Short mmCIF file of C-alpha atoms in Angstrom, two decimals:
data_model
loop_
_atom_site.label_atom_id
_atom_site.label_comp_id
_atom_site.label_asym_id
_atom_site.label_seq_id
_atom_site.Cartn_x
_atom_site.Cartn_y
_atom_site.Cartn_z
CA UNK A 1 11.66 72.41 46.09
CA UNK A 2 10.63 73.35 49.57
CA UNK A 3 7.29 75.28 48.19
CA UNK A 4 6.33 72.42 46.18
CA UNK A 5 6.59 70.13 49.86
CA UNK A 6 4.66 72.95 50.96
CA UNK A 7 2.29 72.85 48.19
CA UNK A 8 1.65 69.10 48.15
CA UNK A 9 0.70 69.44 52.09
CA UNK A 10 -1.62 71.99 51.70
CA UNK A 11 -3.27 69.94 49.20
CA UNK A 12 -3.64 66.99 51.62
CA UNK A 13 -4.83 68.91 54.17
CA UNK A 14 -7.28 70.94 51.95
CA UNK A 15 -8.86 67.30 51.34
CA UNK A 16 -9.45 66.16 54.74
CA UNK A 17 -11.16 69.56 55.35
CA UNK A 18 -13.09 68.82 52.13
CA UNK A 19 -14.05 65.12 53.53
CA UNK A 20 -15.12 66.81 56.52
CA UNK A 21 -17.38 69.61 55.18
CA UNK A 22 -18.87 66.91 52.53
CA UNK A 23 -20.25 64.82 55.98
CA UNK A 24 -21.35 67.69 57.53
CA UNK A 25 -23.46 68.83 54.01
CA UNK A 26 -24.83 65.20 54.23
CA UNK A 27 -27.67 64.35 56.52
CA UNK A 28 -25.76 63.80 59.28
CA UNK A 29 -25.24 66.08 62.23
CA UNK A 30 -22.34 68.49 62.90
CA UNK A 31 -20.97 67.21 65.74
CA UNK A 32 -21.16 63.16 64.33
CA UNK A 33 -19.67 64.14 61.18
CA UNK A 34 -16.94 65.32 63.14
CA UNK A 35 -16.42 62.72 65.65
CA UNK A 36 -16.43 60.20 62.55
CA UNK A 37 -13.80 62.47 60.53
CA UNK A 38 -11.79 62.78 63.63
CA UNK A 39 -11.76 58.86 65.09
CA UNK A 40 -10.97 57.65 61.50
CA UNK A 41 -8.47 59.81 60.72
CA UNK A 42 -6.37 59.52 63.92
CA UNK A 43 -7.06 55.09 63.31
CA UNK A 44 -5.70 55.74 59.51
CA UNK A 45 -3.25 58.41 60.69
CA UNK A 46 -1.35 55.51 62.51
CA UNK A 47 -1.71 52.99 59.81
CA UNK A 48 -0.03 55.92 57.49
CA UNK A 49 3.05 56.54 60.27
CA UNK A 50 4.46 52.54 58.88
CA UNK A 51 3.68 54.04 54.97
CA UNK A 52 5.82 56.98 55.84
CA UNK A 53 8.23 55.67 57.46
CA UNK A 54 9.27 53.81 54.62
CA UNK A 55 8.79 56.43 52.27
CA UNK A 56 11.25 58.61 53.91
CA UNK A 57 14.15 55.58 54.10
CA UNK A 58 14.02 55.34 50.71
CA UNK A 59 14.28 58.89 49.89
CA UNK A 60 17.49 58.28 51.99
CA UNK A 61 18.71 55.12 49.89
CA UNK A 62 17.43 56.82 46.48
CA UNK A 63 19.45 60.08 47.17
CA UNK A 64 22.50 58.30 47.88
CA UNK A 65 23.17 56.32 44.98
CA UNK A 66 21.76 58.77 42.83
CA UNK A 67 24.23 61.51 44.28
CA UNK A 68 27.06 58.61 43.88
CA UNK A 69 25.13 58.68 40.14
CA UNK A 70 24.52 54.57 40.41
CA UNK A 71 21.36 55.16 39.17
CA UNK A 72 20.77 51.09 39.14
CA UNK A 73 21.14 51.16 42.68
CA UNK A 74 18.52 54.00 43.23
CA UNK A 75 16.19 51.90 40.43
CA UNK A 76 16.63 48.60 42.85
CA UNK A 77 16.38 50.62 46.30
CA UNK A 78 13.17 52.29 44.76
CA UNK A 79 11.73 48.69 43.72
CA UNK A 80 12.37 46.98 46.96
CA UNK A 81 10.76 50.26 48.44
CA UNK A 82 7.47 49.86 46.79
CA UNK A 83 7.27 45.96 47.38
CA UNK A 84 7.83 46.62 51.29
CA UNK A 85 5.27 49.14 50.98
CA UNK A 86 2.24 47.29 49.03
CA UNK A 87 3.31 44.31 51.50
CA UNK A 88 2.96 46.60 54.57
CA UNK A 89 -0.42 48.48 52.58
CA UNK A 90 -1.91 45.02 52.02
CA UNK A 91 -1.38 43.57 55.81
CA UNK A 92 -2.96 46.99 57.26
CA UNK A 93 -5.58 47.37 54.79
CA UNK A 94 -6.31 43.75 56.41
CA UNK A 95 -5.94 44.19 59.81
CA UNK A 96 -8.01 47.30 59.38
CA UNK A 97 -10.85 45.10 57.72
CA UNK A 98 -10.38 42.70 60.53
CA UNK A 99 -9.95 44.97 63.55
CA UNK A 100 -12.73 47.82 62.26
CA UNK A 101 -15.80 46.68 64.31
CA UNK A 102 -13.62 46.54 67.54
CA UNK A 103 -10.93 49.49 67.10
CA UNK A 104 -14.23 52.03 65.98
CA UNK A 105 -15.74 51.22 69.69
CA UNK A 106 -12.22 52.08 71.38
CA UNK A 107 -12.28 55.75 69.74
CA UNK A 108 -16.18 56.40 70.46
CA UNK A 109 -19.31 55.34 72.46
CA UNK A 110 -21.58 57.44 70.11
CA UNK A 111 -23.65 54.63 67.88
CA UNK A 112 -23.98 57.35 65.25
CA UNK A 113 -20.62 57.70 64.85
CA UNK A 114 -20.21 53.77 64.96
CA UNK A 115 -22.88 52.80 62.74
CA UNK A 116 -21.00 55.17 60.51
CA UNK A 117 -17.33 54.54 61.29
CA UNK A 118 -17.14 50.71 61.04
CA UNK A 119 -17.88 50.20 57.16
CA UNK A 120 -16.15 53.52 56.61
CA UNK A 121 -13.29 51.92 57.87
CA UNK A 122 -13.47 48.99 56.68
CA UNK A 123 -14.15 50.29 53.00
CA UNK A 124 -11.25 53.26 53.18
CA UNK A 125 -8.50 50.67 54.57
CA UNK A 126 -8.62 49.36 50.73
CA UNK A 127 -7.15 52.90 50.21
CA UNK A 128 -3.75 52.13 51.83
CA UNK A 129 -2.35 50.08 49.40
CA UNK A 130 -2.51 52.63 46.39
CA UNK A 131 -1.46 55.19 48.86
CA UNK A 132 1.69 52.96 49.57
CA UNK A 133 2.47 52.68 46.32
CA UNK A 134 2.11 56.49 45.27
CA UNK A 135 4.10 57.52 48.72
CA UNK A 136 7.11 55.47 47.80
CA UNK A 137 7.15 56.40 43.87
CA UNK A 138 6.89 60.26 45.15
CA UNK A 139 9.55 59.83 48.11
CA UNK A 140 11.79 58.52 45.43
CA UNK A 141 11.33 61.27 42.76
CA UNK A 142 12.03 64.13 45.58
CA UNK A 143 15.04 62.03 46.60
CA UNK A 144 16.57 62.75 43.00
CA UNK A 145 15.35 66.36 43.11
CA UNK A 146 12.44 66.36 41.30
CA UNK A 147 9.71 67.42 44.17
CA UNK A 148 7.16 68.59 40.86
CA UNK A 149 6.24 65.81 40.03
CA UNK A 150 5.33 63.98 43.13
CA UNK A 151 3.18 68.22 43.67
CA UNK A 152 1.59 67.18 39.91
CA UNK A 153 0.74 64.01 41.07
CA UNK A 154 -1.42 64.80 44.55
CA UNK A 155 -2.51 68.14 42.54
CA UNK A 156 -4.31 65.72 40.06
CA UNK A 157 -5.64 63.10 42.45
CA UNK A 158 -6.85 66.21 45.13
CA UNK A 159 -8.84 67.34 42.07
CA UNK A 160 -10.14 63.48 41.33
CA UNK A 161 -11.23 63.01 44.79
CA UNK A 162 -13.21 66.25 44.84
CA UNK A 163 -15.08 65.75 42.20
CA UNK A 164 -15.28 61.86 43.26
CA UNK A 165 -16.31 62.96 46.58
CA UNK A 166 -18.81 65.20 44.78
CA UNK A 167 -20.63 62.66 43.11
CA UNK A 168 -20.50 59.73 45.16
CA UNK A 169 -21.67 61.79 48.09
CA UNK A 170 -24.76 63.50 47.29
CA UNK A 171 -25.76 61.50 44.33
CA UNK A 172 -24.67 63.28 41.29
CA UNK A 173 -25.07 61.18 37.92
CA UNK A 174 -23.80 58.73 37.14
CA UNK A 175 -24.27 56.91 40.49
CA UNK A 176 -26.80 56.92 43.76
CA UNK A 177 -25.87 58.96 46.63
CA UNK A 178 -23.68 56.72 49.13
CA UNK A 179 -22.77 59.44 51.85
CA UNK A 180 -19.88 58.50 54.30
CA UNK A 181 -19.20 55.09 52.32
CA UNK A 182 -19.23 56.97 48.97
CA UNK A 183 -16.07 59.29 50.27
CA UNK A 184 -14.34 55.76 51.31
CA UNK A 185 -15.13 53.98 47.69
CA UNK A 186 -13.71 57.07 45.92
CA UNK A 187 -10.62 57.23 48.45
CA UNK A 188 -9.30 53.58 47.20
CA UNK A 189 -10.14 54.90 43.52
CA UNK A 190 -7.68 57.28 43.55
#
């Protein structure tokens, strides 16, 4: 159970270095594709800190009752879970439209970065409200033991956002190359 945690971070983490090399391949300098990875990740990183936080009460609810096998209450606690979650994913994925060309010029002066950052933002915020969703239905299979499936799960969307990534980025049929905004679209794909 613990290697399959271990697994599922390494996969995360394996994609943000992925986002970050697929800027620096694109046209844009080193050093601006990573002050944009950087200054968007630490704005999305605190958005995510609500998403978790949620995630890990209801592993705590879901392993109760299913340890005290009322597997109803687990089903309800799991429910109520995701609703909270898509409500929270929703309101920051708002605020995040609303707030991106004012929070973008707190992280950085550099008008590379913010010509970049702001509709990157503003695009990838759509991405929290899947990513709510998925956090909560994973949180809630771990909390009945099950940690493979929630591994299966960001094993198969790591490999979609690659190849997303991939082809959004540099132009690769089907569609035109987008750079920074095409590794936002494919992020709320996923």
């Amino acid at each position: 159970s613990k290697r399959y945690i271990l697994a599922q971070s390494f996969y995360i983490l394996g994609y943000w270095f992925f986002n970050f090399y697929q800027i620096s391949q694109s046209s844009f300098s080193f050093w601006i594709s990573a002050g944009l990875v950087l200054d968007i990740f630490l704005l999305i990183f605190l958005f995510v800190i609500f998403i978790l936080s949620i995630s890990v009460g209801t592993t705590a609810l879901v392993s109760r009752a299913y340890g005290a096998h009322d597997i109803a209450e687990a089903v309800q606690a799991t429910a109520q879970s995701i609703v909270i979650a898509l409500t929270i994913g929703v309101s920051l994925a708002l605020v995040a439209v609303l707030i991106s060309p004012f929070i973008i010029v707190l992280s950085t002066r550099a008008p590379e970065v913010l010509v970049l950052g702001e509709p990157y933002l503003r695009i990838y915020a759509f991405y929290l409200i899947p990513f709510s969703v998925i956090n909560i239905v994973n949180a809630a299979f771990r909390a009945i033991g099950d940690a493979k499936t929630p591994l299966l799960v960001v094993a198969s969307m790591t490999a979609v956002n690659v190849i997303g990534d991939y082809t959004l980025v540099f132009g690769n049929w089907p569609v035109a190359g987008l750079g920074v905004k095409g590794i936002a679209n494919r992020g709320k794909q996923t």
